[in-house]
Protein backbone atom coordinates (compact mmCIF):
# COMPACT_ATOMS: atom_id res chain seq x y z
CA UNK A 1 0.00 0.00 0.00
CA UNK A 2 1.04 3.58 -0.49
CA UNK A 3 3.52 5.36 1.78
CA UNK A 4 0.87 8.05 2.21
CA UNK A 5 -1.22 5.63 4.32
CA UNK A 6 -0.69 4.20 7.80
CA UNK A 7 -2.24 0.77 8.39
CA UNK A 8 -4.01 0.59 11.76
CA UNK A 9 -5.96 -1.90 13.81
CA UNK A 10 -8.32 -1.52 16.75
CA UNK A 11 -6.16 -1.67 19.88
CA UNK A 12 -8.90 -1.14 22.47
CA UNK A 13 -12.50 -0.05 22.91
CA UNK A 14 -13.05 1.40 26.35
CA UNK A 15 -16.28 2.65 27.93
CA UNK A 16 -16.34 6.33 28.89
CA UNK A 17 -18.94 8.56 30.52
CA UNK A 18 -19.88 9.92 27.09
CA UNK A 19 -19.80 6.68 25.10
CA UNK A 20 -16.86 4.63 23.91
CA UNK A 21 -13.20 5.46 23.29
CA UNK A 22 -11.75 3.75 20.20
CA UNK A 23 -7.98 3.37 20.14
CA UNK A 24 -6.44 2.60 16.75
CA UNK A 25 -2.76 1.78 16.50
CA UNK A 26 0.03 0.84 14.13
CA UNK A 27 2.18 -1.00 16.70
CA UNK A 28 4.16 2.13 17.59
CA UNK A 29 1.51 4.78 18.19
CA UNK A 30 -2.15 4.84 19.18
CA UNK A 31 -4.79 7.46 18.44
CA UNK A 32 -8.18 7.83 20.06
CA UNK A 33 -11.61 9.13 19.15
CA UNK A 34 -15.03 8.74 20.72
CA UNK A 35 -18.09 6.97 19.36
CA UNK A 36 -21.62 6.07 20.42
CA UNK A 37 -21.81 3.18 22.90
CA UNK A 38 -24.05 1.08 20.63
CA UNK A 39 -21.55 1.13 17.78
CA UNK A 40 -18.75 0.42 20.26
CA UNK A 41 -20.68 -2.64 21.41
CA UNK A 42 -21.20 -3.70 17.79
CA UNK A 43 -17.45 -3.49 17.07
CA UNK A 44 -16.52 -5.16 20.35
CA UNK A 45 -18.91 -8.05 19.69
CA UNK A 46 -17.08 -8.93 16.48
CA UNK A 47 -13.62 -8.48 18.00
CA UNK A 48 -14.52 -10.74 20.93
CA UNK A 49 -16.03 -13.41 18.66
CA UNK A 50 -19.57 -13.03 20.01
CA UNK A 51 -22.36 -14.00 17.64
CA UNK A 52 -25.63 -12.13 18.21
CA UNK A 53 -28.86 -14.15 18.06
CA UNK A 54 -30.12 -11.83 15.29
CA UNK A 55 -28.13 -9.69 12.82
CA UNK A 56 -27.18 -6.24 14.08
CA UNK A 57 -27.43 -3.24 11.75
CA UNK A 58 -23.83 -3.59 10.55
CA UNK A 59 -24.33 -7.33 9.99
CA UNK A 60 -27.40 -6.55 7.88
CA UNK A 61 -25.45 -4.02 5.82
CA UNK A 62 -22.69 -6.57 5.16
CA UNK A 63 -25.26 -9.20 4.18
CA UNK A 64 -26.90 -6.71 1.81
CA UNK A 65 -23.56 -5.90 0.19
CA UNK A 66 -22.85 -9.59 -0.26
CA UNK A 67 -26.28 -10.17 -1.83
CA UNK A 68 -25.45 -7.52 -4.45
CA UNK A 69 -21.98 -8.89 -5.16
CA UNK A 70 -20.17 -6.18 -3.20
CA UNK A 71 -17.68 -6.23 -0.34
CA UNK A 72 -15.90 -3.80 1.95
CA UNK A 73 -12.34 -3.39 0.64
CA UNK A 74 -10.94 -0.89 3.16
CA UNK A 75 -11.66 2.12 5.34
CA UNK A 76 -9.60 5.28 5.47
CA UNK A 77 -9.60 8.14 7.96
CA UNK A 78 -9.03 11.19 5.78
CA UNK A 79 -9.45 14.24 8.00
CA UNK A 80 -9.76 15.48 11.56
CA UNK A 81 -11.35 18.80 12.51
CA UNK A 82 -11.18 19.37 16.24
CA UNK A 83 -12.60 16.20 17.76
CA UNK A 84 -14.46 15.14 14.59
CA UNK A 85 -12.91 12.41 12.45
CA UNK A 86 -13.90 11.89 8.80
CA UNK A 87 -13.56 8.61 6.95
CA UNK A 88 -14.15 7.00 3.59
CA UNK A 89 -15.44 3.48 3.03
CA UNK A 90 -14.28 1.71 -0.13
CA UNK A 91 -16.51 -0.97 -1.61
CA UNK A 92 -15.93 -3.24 -4.58
CA UNK A 93 -18.89 -4.62 -6.49
CA UNK A 94 -19.14 -7.07 -9.35
CA UNK A 95 -22.11 -9.14 -10.32
CA UNK A 96 -23.94 -10.58 -13.31
CA UNK A 97 -25.36 -7.21 -14.41
CA UNK A 98 -22.33 -4.98 -13.98
CA UNK A 99 -18.59 -5.09 -14.36
CA UNK A 100 -16.20 -4.51 -11.47
CA UNK A 101 -16.84 -1.18 -9.81
CA UNK A 102 -15.08 0.59 -6.92
CA UNK A 103 -17.27 2.86 -4.82
CA UNK A 104 -15.97 5.39 -2.29
CA UNK A 105 -18.44 6.60 0.35
CA UNK A 106 -18.26 9.31 3.01
CA UNK A 107 -18.93 7.62 6.35
CA UNK A 108 -18.38 7.94 10.07
CA UNK A 109 -15.20 6.19 11.22
CA UNK A 110 -17.22 4.21 13.75
CA UNK A 111 -19.43 2.70 11.03
CA UNK A 112 -16.39 2.09 8.83
CA UNK A 113 -14.65 0.19 11.63
CA UNK A 114 -17.79 -1.83 12.42
CA UNK A 115 -18.02 -2.88 8.76
CA UNK A 116 -14.27 -3.41 8.29
CA UNK A 117 -13.95 -5.77 11.28
CA UNK A 118 -16.87 -7.82 9.98
CA UNK A 119 -15.34 -8.01 6.50
CA UNK A 120 -11.76 -8.40 7.72
CA UNK A 121 -10.95 -5.37 5.58
CA UNK A 122 -7.84 -3.29 6.28
CA UNK A 123 -8.05 0.06 8.03
CA UNK A 124 -5.88 3.07 7.22
CA UNK A 125 -5.26 6.67 8.24
CA UNK A 126 -3.81 9.20 5.82
CA UNK A 127 -0.18 9.69 6.91
CA UNK A 128 -0.55 13.48 7.02
CA UNK A 129 -3.52 13.06 9.39
CA UNK A 130 -1.73 10.37 11.43
CA UNK A 131 1.34 12.58 11.88
CA UNK A 132 -0.71 15.49 13.25
CA UNK A 133 -2.41 13.35 15.93
CA UNK A 134 -0.90 12.88 19.39
CA UNK A 135 0.23 9.45 20.50
CA UNK A 136 -2.30 8.29 23.09
CA UNK A 137 -0.51 5.06 24.07
CA UNK A 138 0.18 6.32 27.61
CA UNK A 139 -3.47 7.28 28.10
CA UNK A 140 -4.48 3.81 26.92
CA UNK A 141 -2.08 2.11 29.34
CA UNK A 142 -3.32 4.28 32.21
CA UNK A 143 -6.95 3.37 31.40
CA UNK A 144 -6.04 -0.33 31.16
CA UNK A 145 -4.31 -0.22 34.56
CA UNK A 146 -7.45 1.34 36.03
CA UNK A 147 -9.37 -1.72 34.74
CA UNK A 148 -11.42 -0.02 32.03
CA UNK A 149 -10.35 -2.22 29.10
CA UNK A 150 -12.20 -5.02 27.34
PDB file of C-alpha atoms in Angstrom:
ATOM      1  CA  UNK A   1       0.000   0.000   0.000  1.00  0.00           C
ATOM      2  CA  UNK A   2       1.040   3.579  -0.489  1.00  0.00           C
ATOM      3  CA  UNK A   3       3.522   5.355   1.779  1.00  0.00           C
ATOM      4  CA  UNK A   4       0.871   8.053   2.208  1.00  0.00           C
ATOM      5  CA  UNK A   5      -1.216   5.634   4.317  1.00  0.00           C
ATOM      6  CA  UNK A   6      -0.688   4.196   7.804  1.00  0.00           C
ATOM      7  CA  UNK A   7      -2.244   0.770   8.386  1.00  0.00           C
ATOM      8  CA  UNK A   8      -4.006   0.595  11.756  1.00  0.00           C
ATOM      9  CA  UNK A   9      -5.964  -1.898  13.809  1.00  0.00           C
ATOM     10  CA  UNK A  10      -8.322  -1.517  16.753  1.00  0.00           C
ATOM     11  CA  UNK A  11      -6.162  -1.669  19.882  1.00  0.00           C
ATOM     12  CA  UNK A  12      -8.898  -1.139  22.469  1.00  0.00           C
ATOM     13  CA  UNK A  13     -12.498  -0.053  22.907  1.00  0.00           C
ATOM     14  CA  UNK A  14     -13.052   1.403  26.351  1.00  0.00           C
ATOM     15  CA  UNK A  15     -16.278   2.651  27.930  1.00  0.00           C
ATOM     16  CA  UNK A  16     -16.344   6.325  28.889  1.00  0.00           C
ATOM     17  CA  UNK A  17     -18.941   8.558  30.519  1.00  0.00           C
ATOM     18  CA  UNK A  18     -19.876   9.925  27.089  1.00  0.00           C
ATOM     19  CA  UNK A  19     -19.795   6.678  25.098  1.00  0.00           C
ATOM     20  CA  UNK A  20     -16.861   4.629  23.914  1.00  0.00           C
ATOM     21  CA  UNK A  21     -13.197   5.461  23.288  1.00  0.00           C
ATOM     22  CA  UNK A  22     -11.748   3.750  20.205  1.00  0.00           C
ATOM     23  CA  UNK A  23      -7.980   3.366  20.143  1.00  0.00           C
ATOM     24  CA  UNK A  24      -6.439   2.602  16.750  1.00  0.00           C
ATOM     25  CA  UNK A  25      -2.757   1.784  16.501  1.00  0.00           C
ATOM     26  CA  UNK A  26       0.034   0.838  14.128  1.00  0.00           C
ATOM     27  CA  UNK A  27       2.177  -1.002  16.696  1.00  0.00           C
ATOM     28  CA  UNK A  28       4.162   2.126  17.591  1.00  0.00           C
ATOM     29  CA  UNK A  29       1.506   4.780  18.186  1.00  0.00           C
ATOM     30  CA  UNK A  30      -2.150   4.837  19.181  1.00  0.00           C
ATOM     31  CA  UNK A  31      -4.786   7.461  18.439  1.00  0.00           C
ATOM     32  CA  UNK A  32      -8.183   7.827  20.055  1.00  0.00           C
ATOM     33  CA  UNK A  33     -11.611   9.133  19.154  1.00  0.00           C
ATOM     34  CA  UNK A  34     -15.025   8.737  20.724  1.00  0.00           C
ATOM     35  CA  UNK A  35     -18.092   6.970  19.356  1.00  0.00           C
ATOM     36  CA  UNK A  36     -21.619   6.066  20.416  1.00  0.00           C
ATOM     37  CA  UNK A  37     -21.815   3.185  22.899  1.00  0.00           C
ATOM     38  CA  UNK A  38     -24.055   1.082  20.626  1.00  0.00           C
ATOM     39  CA  UNK A  39     -21.552   1.126  17.783  1.00  0.00           C
ATOM     40  CA  UNK A  40     -18.753   0.416  20.255  1.00  0.00           C
ATOM     41  CA  UNK A  41     -20.681  -2.643  21.415  1.00  0.00           C
ATOM     42  CA  UNK A  42     -21.195  -3.705  17.791  1.00  0.00           C
ATOM     43  CA  UNK A  43     -17.451  -3.491  17.071  1.00  0.00           C
ATOM     44  CA  UNK A  44     -16.520  -5.163  20.350  1.00  0.00           C
ATOM     45  CA  UNK A  45     -18.912  -8.051  19.692  1.00  0.00           C
ATOM     46  CA  UNK A  46     -17.082  -8.928  16.479  1.00  0.00           C
ATOM     47  CA  UNK A  47     -13.617  -8.478  18.003  1.00  0.00           C
ATOM     48  CA  UNK A  48     -14.517 -10.738  20.926  1.00  0.00           C
ATOM     49  CA  UNK A  49     -16.033 -13.407  18.662  1.00  0.00           C
ATOM     50  CA  UNK A  50     -19.571 -13.034  20.010  1.00  0.00           C
ATOM     51  CA  UNK A  51     -22.363 -13.998  17.637  1.00  0.00           C
ATOM     52  CA  UNK A  52     -25.631 -12.126  18.214  1.00  0.00           C
ATOM     53  CA  UNK A  53     -28.858 -14.146  18.055  1.00  0.00           C
ATOM     54  CA  UNK A  54     -30.117 -11.834  15.291  1.00  0.00           C
ATOM     55  CA  UNK A  55     -28.132  -9.687  12.820  1.00  0.00           C
ATOM     56  CA  UNK A  56     -27.181  -6.242  14.082  1.00  0.00           C
ATOM     57  CA  UNK A  57     -27.431  -3.239  11.749  1.00  0.00           C
ATOM     58  CA  UNK A  58     -23.825  -3.590  10.553  1.00  0.00           C
ATOM     59  CA  UNK A  59     -24.330  -7.332   9.989  1.00  0.00           C
ATOM     60  CA  UNK A  60     -27.400  -6.553   7.884  1.00  0.00           C
ATOM     61  CA  UNK A  61     -25.452  -4.021   5.822  1.00  0.00           C
ATOM     62  CA  UNK A  62     -22.692  -6.568   5.157  1.00  0.00           C
ATOM     63  CA  UNK A  63     -25.263  -9.203   4.184  1.00  0.00           C
ATOM     64  CA  UNK A  64     -26.897  -6.710   1.814  1.00  0.00           C
ATOM     65  CA  UNK A  65     -23.557  -5.899   0.194  1.00  0.00           C
ATOM     66  CA  UNK A  66     -22.854  -9.595  -0.257  1.00  0.00           C
ATOM     67  CA  UNK A  67     -26.283 -10.169  -1.826  1.00  0.00           C
ATOM     68  CA  UNK A  68     -25.454  -7.524  -4.445  1.00  0.00           C
ATOM     69  CA  UNK A  69     -21.981  -8.887  -5.157  1.00  0.00           C
ATOM     70  CA  UNK A  70     -20.172  -6.179  -3.201  1.00  0.00           C
ATOM     71  CA  UNK A  71     -17.683  -6.232  -0.343  1.00  0.00           C
ATOM     72  CA  UNK A  72     -15.903  -3.804   1.946  1.00  0.00           C
ATOM     73  CA  UNK A  73     -12.343  -3.391   0.644  1.00  0.00           C
ATOM     74  CA  UNK A  74     -10.944  -0.893   3.160  1.00  0.00           C
ATOM     75  CA  UNK A  75     -11.664   2.116   5.342  1.00  0.00           C
ATOM     76  CA  UNK A  76      -9.604   5.275   5.470  1.00  0.00           C
ATOM     77  CA  UNK A  77      -9.600   8.139   7.962  1.00  0.00           C
ATOM     78  CA  UNK A  78      -9.027  11.190   5.782  1.00  0.00           C
ATOM     79  CA  UNK A  79      -9.447  14.237   8.000  1.00  0.00           C
ATOM     80  CA  UNK A  80      -9.760  15.484  11.562  1.00  0.00           C
ATOM     81  CA  UNK A  81     -11.352  18.800  12.507  1.00  0.00           C
ATOM     82  CA  UNK A  82     -11.182  19.371  16.238  1.00  0.00           C
ATOM     83  CA  UNK A  83     -12.601  16.203  17.758  1.00  0.00           C
ATOM     84  CA  UNK A  84     -14.458  15.143  14.587  1.00  0.00           C
ATOM     85  CA  UNK A  85     -12.906  12.408  12.448  1.00  0.00           C
ATOM     86  CA  UNK A  86     -13.898  11.895   8.803  1.00  0.00           C
ATOM     87  CA  UNK A  87     -13.558   8.614   6.951  1.00  0.00           C
ATOM     88  CA  UNK A  88     -14.152   6.997   3.590  1.00  0.00           C
ATOM     89  CA  UNK A  89     -15.438   3.482   3.034  1.00  0.00           C
ATOM     90  CA  UNK A  90     -14.284   1.706  -0.128  1.00  0.00           C
ATOM     91  CA  UNK A  91     -16.507  -0.970  -1.615  1.00  0.00           C
ATOM     92  CA  UNK A  92     -15.930  -3.235  -4.579  1.00  0.00           C
ATOM     93  CA  UNK A  93     -18.889  -4.625  -6.491  1.00  0.00           C
ATOM     94  CA  UNK A  94     -19.138  -7.072  -9.349  1.00  0.00           C
ATOM     95  CA  UNK A  95     -22.112  -9.139 -10.320  1.00  0.00           C
ATOM     96  CA  UNK A  96     -23.945 -10.581 -13.314  1.00  0.00           C
ATOM     97  CA  UNK A  97     -25.360  -7.208 -14.412  1.00  0.00           C
ATOM     98  CA  UNK A  98     -22.331  -4.981 -13.984  1.00  0.00           C
ATOM     99  CA  UNK A  99     -18.592  -5.093 -14.364  1.00  0.00           C
ATOM    100  CA  UNK A 100     -16.202  -4.512 -11.468  1.00  0.00           C
ATOM    101  CA  UNK A 101     -16.839  -1.177  -9.805  1.00  0.00           C
ATOM    102  CA  UNK A 102     -15.076   0.586  -6.920  1.00  0.00           C
ATOM    103  CA  UNK A 103     -17.274   2.858  -4.824  1.00  0.00           C
ATOM    104  CA  UNK A 104     -15.973   5.393  -2.289  1.00  0.00           C
ATOM    105  CA  UNK A 105     -18.438   6.603   0.348  1.00  0.00           C
ATOM    106  CA  UNK A 106     -18.255   9.306   3.005  1.00  0.00           C
ATOM    107  CA  UNK A 107     -18.927   7.618   6.352  1.00  0.00           C
ATOM    108  CA  UNK A 108     -18.377   7.941  10.073  1.00  0.00           C
ATOM    109  CA  UNK A 109     -15.196   6.186  11.215  1.00  0.00           C
ATOM    110  CA  UNK A 110     -17.216   4.211  13.748  1.00  0.00           C
ATOM    111  CA  UNK A 111     -19.434   2.703  11.030  1.00  0.00           C
ATOM    112  CA  UNK A 112     -16.388   2.093   8.831  1.00  0.00           C
ATOM    113  CA  UNK A 113     -14.654   0.189  11.630  1.00  0.00           C
ATOM    114  CA  UNK A 114     -17.795  -1.829  12.421  1.00  0.00           C
ATOM    115  CA  UNK A 115     -18.023  -2.877   8.763  1.00  0.00           C
ATOM    116  CA  UNK A 116     -14.272  -3.409   8.294  1.00  0.00           C
ATOM    117  CA  UNK A 117     -13.949  -5.774  11.279  1.00  0.00           C
ATOM    118  CA  UNK A 118     -16.873  -7.818   9.980  1.00  0.00           C
ATOM    119  CA  UNK A 119     -15.343  -8.008   6.503  1.00  0.00           C
ATOM    120  CA  UNK A 120     -11.761  -8.397   7.722  1.00  0.00           C
ATOM    121  CA  UNK A 121     -10.948  -5.366   5.575  1.00  0.00           C
ATOM    122  CA  UNK A 122      -7.845  -3.294   6.276  1.00  0.00           C
ATOM    123  CA  UNK A 123      -8.049   0.065   8.030  1.00  0.00           C
ATOM    124  CA  UNK A 124      -5.883   3.067   7.217  1.00  0.00           C
ATOM    125  CA  UNK A 125      -5.259   6.673   8.242  1.00  0.00           C
ATOM    126  CA  UNK A 126      -3.805   9.199   5.819  1.00  0.00           C
ATOM    127  CA  UNK A 127      -0.179   9.686   6.909  1.00  0.00           C
ATOM    128  CA  UNK A 128      -0.547  13.477   7.020  1.00  0.00           C
ATOM    129  CA  UNK A 129      -3.521  13.060   9.394  1.00  0.00           C
ATOM    130  CA  UNK A 130      -1.733  10.373  11.432  1.00  0.00           C
ATOM    131  CA  UNK A 131       1.336  12.580  11.878  1.00  0.00           C
ATOM    132  CA  UNK A 132      -0.705  15.492  13.254  1.00  0.00           C
ATOM    133  CA  UNK A 133      -2.413  13.355  15.927  1.00  0.00           C
ATOM    134  CA  UNK A 134      -0.902  12.884  19.386  1.00  0.00           C
ATOM    135  CA  UNK A 135       0.233   9.445  20.500  1.00  0.00           C
ATOM    136  CA  UNK A 136      -2.300   8.292  23.091  1.00  0.00           C
ATOM    137  CA  UNK A 137      -0.513   5.061  24.073  1.00  0.00           C
ATOM    138  CA  UNK A 138       0.184   6.322  27.608  1.00  0.00           C
ATOM    139  CA  UNK A 139      -3.471   7.283  28.097  1.00  0.00           C
ATOM    140  CA  UNK A 140      -4.485   3.812  26.923  1.00  0.00           C
ATOM    141  CA  UNK A 141      -2.081   2.105  29.335  1.00  0.00           C
ATOM    142  CA  UNK A 142      -3.324   4.278  32.208  1.00  0.00           C
ATOM    143  CA  UNK A 143      -6.954   3.370  31.398  1.00  0.00           C
ATOM    144  CA  UNK A 144      -6.045  -0.331  31.156  1.00  0.00           C
ATOM    145  CA  UNK A 145      -4.306  -0.223  34.561  1.00  0.00           C
ATOM    146  CA  UNK A 146      -7.451   1.337  36.028  1.00  0.00           C
ATOM    147  CA  UNK A 147      -9.369  -1.717  34.736  1.00  0.00           C
ATOM    148  CA  UNK A 148     -11.422  -0.021  32.033  1.00  0.00           C
ATOM    149  CA  UNK A 149     -10.350  -2.217  29.104  1.00  0.00           C
ATOM    150  CA  UNK A 150     -12.204  -5.022  27.344  1.00  0.00           C
TER     151      UNK A 150
END
